[in-house]
């Protein structure tokens, strides 16, 4: 699975796998970890990071591995940044990856609706998630709960209305 992923240059830098003690350096390092985690999970459409079973923590090519404490530090920063949230907050073993933050997805969805003539028209949650019109869009294949949160943001802003369907994927969205 990881054969097709192109790791960034910094992934081969051995100090990357040690949490840096100097605050300014550590902040840059955490930003790089966030970027790497998001890119990897987005490229492979992986919605959940299993904390202690993530291939990113180890780079055999440079013989380095992030320590358990380092993993905890990186994941805590990732969640704090708004790009992840705990699926199991009590034991913290599974982190839902927010490929894009709900506010960003809401904006992307509305831009898509405008571009594709869906203003004053209705589409389903399924069409937003898996329809032909959404190929290559940031919300294609997104976690349904995240998609619904983005739609709620649009609904609160008066940009859409959500209608109940027979099943959750048949729920309708009318854009304004």
C-alpha positions as CSV (number, residue, x, y, z in Angstrom):
1,X,0.0,0.0,0.0
2,X,2.7,2.5,0.8
3,X,4.6,1.6,-2.4
4,X,2.8,4.3,-4.3
5,X,3.1,7.0,-1.7
6,X,5.9,9.6,-2.3
7,X,7.3,10.5,1.1
8,X,8.5,14.0,1.5
9,X,12.3,14.7,1.7
10,X,12.1,15.5,5.5
11,X,10.9,12.0,6.2
12,X,14.4,10.8,5.5
13,X,15.9,13.2,8.0
14,X,16.7,11.1,11.2
15,X,16.0,14.0,13.7
16,X,12.5,14.1,12.4
17,X,11.8,11.0,14.5
18,X,12.8,12.6,17.7
19,X,10.6,15.3,19.3
20,X,12.7,18.4,19.3
21,X,13.3,20.2,22.6
22,X,13.5,23.7,21.2
23,X,10.0,25.1,21.0
24,X,10.3,26.9,17.6
25,X,11.9,23.8,16.0
26,X,9.3,21.5,17.6
27,X,6.4,23.7,16.2
28,X,7.9,23.3,12.7
29,X,8.4,19.6,13.2
30,X,4.7,19.2,14.4
31,X,3.5,21.1,11.3
32,X,5.5,18.7,9.1
33,X,4.0,15.7,10.9
34,X,0.5,17.1,10.4
35,X,1.2,17.6,6.7
36,X,2.5,14.1,6.4
37,X,-0.3,12.4,8.2
38,X,-2.9,14.4,6.2
39,X,-1.3,13.7,2.9
40,X,-0.8,10.0,3.5
41,X,-4.4,9.4,4.8
42,X,-5.9,11.6,2.1
43,X,-3.9,9.9,-0.7
44,X,-5.1,6.5,0.5
45,X,-8.5,7.6,1.5
46,X,-7.9,6.3,5.0
47,X,-10.4,7.7,7.5
48,X,-9.0,6.4,10.7
49,X,-5.5,6.4,12.1
50,X,-4.9,3.4,14.4
51,X,-2.4,5.1,16.7
52,X,0.1,2.3,17.5
53,X,-0.3,0.6,14.1
54,X,0.6,3.5,11.7
55,X,3.4,2.9,9.2
56,X,4.4,6.6,9.3
57,X,6.0,6.3,12.7
58,X,8.9,4.1,11.4
59,X,11.3,4.7,8.5
60,X,13.4,1.6,8.0
61,X,15.4,3.3,5.3
62,X,17.0,5.6,7.9
63,X,16.7,3.1,10.8
64,X,14.5,5.5,12.8
65,X,11.3,5.2,14.7
66,X,9.2,7.7,16.7
67,X,9.1,6.7,20.3
68,X,5.7,5.9,22.0
69,X,5.9,9.3,23.8
70,X,6.8,10.9,20.4
71,X,3.7,9.3,18.8
72,X,1.5,10.6,21.6
73,X,3.0,14.1,21.2
74,X,2.4,14.1,17.5
75,X,-1.1,12.8,17.7
76,X,-2.1,15.2,20.5
77,X,-0.8,18.1,18.4
78,X,-2.7,16.7,15.4
79,X,-6.0,16.5,17.3
80,X,-5.4,20.0,18.9
81,X,-4.9,21.4,15.4
82,X,-8.4,20.3,14.4
83,X,-7.3,17.8,11.8
84,X,-8.2,14.8,13.9
85,X,-10.5,13.7,16.6
86,X,-10.6,10.7,18.9
87,X,-13.1,8.0,18.0
88,X,-12.4,6.5,21.5
89,X,-11.6,9.5,23.7
90,X,-11.2,7.4,26.8
91,X,-8.4,5.1,25.5
92,X,-7.1,7.1,22.5
93,X,-6.2,4.3,20.1
94,X,-8.2,5.5,17.1
95,X,-8.1,9.0,15.6
96,X,-10.6,10.0,12.9
97,X,-8.7,11.9,10.2
98,X,-10.4,15.1,9.1
99,X,-9.1,15.3,5.6
100,X,-10.3,18.9,5.7
101,X,-11.8,20.7,8.6
102,X,-15.6,20.9,8.5
103,X,-15.6,24.6,7.7
104,X,-13.2,24.0,4.8
105,X,-15.4,21.1,3.5
106,X,-18.5,23.3,3.8
107,X,-16.8,25.9,1.6
108,X,-15.7,23.2,-0.9
109,X,-19.2,21.7,-1.1
110,X,-20.8,25.1,-1.7
111,X,-18.2,26.0,-4.3
112,X,-18.9,22.7,-6.0
113,X,-22.7,23.3,-5.8
114,X,-22.3,26.7,-7.5
115,X,-19.9,25.4,-10.1
116,X,-22.1,22.5,-11.0
117,X,-25.5,24.2,-11.1
118,X,-26.9,22.8,-7.9
119,X,-28.1,26.1,-6.5
120,X,-31.9,25.8,-6.1
121,X,-31.6,22.1,-6.9
122,X,-31.5,19.0,-4.8
123,X,-28.9,16.2,-4.5
124,X,-28.5,13.4,-2.0
125,X,-25.8,12.8,0.6
126,X,-24.8,9.7,-1.5
127,X,-24.3,11.9,-4.5
128,X,-22.1,14.3,-2.5
129,X,-20.1,11.4,-1.1
130,X,-19.8,9.0,-4.1
131,X,-21.5,10.6,-7.2
132,X,-19.9,11.0,-10.6
133,X,-19.9,14.8,-10.3
134,X,-17.6,14.8,-7.2
135,X,-14.6,12.9,-8.7
136,X,-11.5,14.6,-7.4
137,X,-13.3,16.8,-5.0
138,X,-12.0,17.2,-1.4
139,X,-15.2,15.7,0.0
140,X,-15.4,12.6,-2.3
141,X,-15.4,9.6,-0.1
142,X,-15.2,11.7,3.1
143,X,-16.4,10.3,6.4
144,X,-20.2,10.6,6.4
145,X,-20.2,12.2,9.9
146,X,-17.7,14.8,8.7
147,X,-19.8,15.5,5.6
148,X,-22.9,15.9,7.6
149,X,-21.1,18.4,10.0
150,X,-20.1,20.4,6.9
151,X,-23.6,20.4,5.6
152,X,-24.9,21.6,9.1
153,X,-22.5,24.5,8.8
154,X,-24.0,25.4,5.4
155,X,-27.5,24.9,6.8
156,X,-26.9,27.2,9.7
157,X,-25.5,29.8,7.3
158,X,-28.7,29.6,5.2
159,X,-26.8,28.1,2.2
160,X,-28.7,24.8,2.2
161,X,-31.5,22.8,3.7
162,X,-31.3,19.1,4.6
163,X,-34.3,16.8,4.0
164,X,-34.7,13.4,5.6
165,X,-34.7,10.5,3.1
166,X,-35.7,6.8,3.6
167,X,-32.0,6.1,4.5
168,X,-29.2,8.4,5.6
169,X,-27.5,8.2,2.2
170,X,-30.9,9.3,0.6
171,X,-31.1,12.4,2.7
172,X,-31.5,15.4,0.3
173,X,-29.7,18.7,0.3
174,X,-31.1,21.7,-1.4
175,X,-28.6,24.5,-2.0
176,X,-29.5,28.2,-1.9
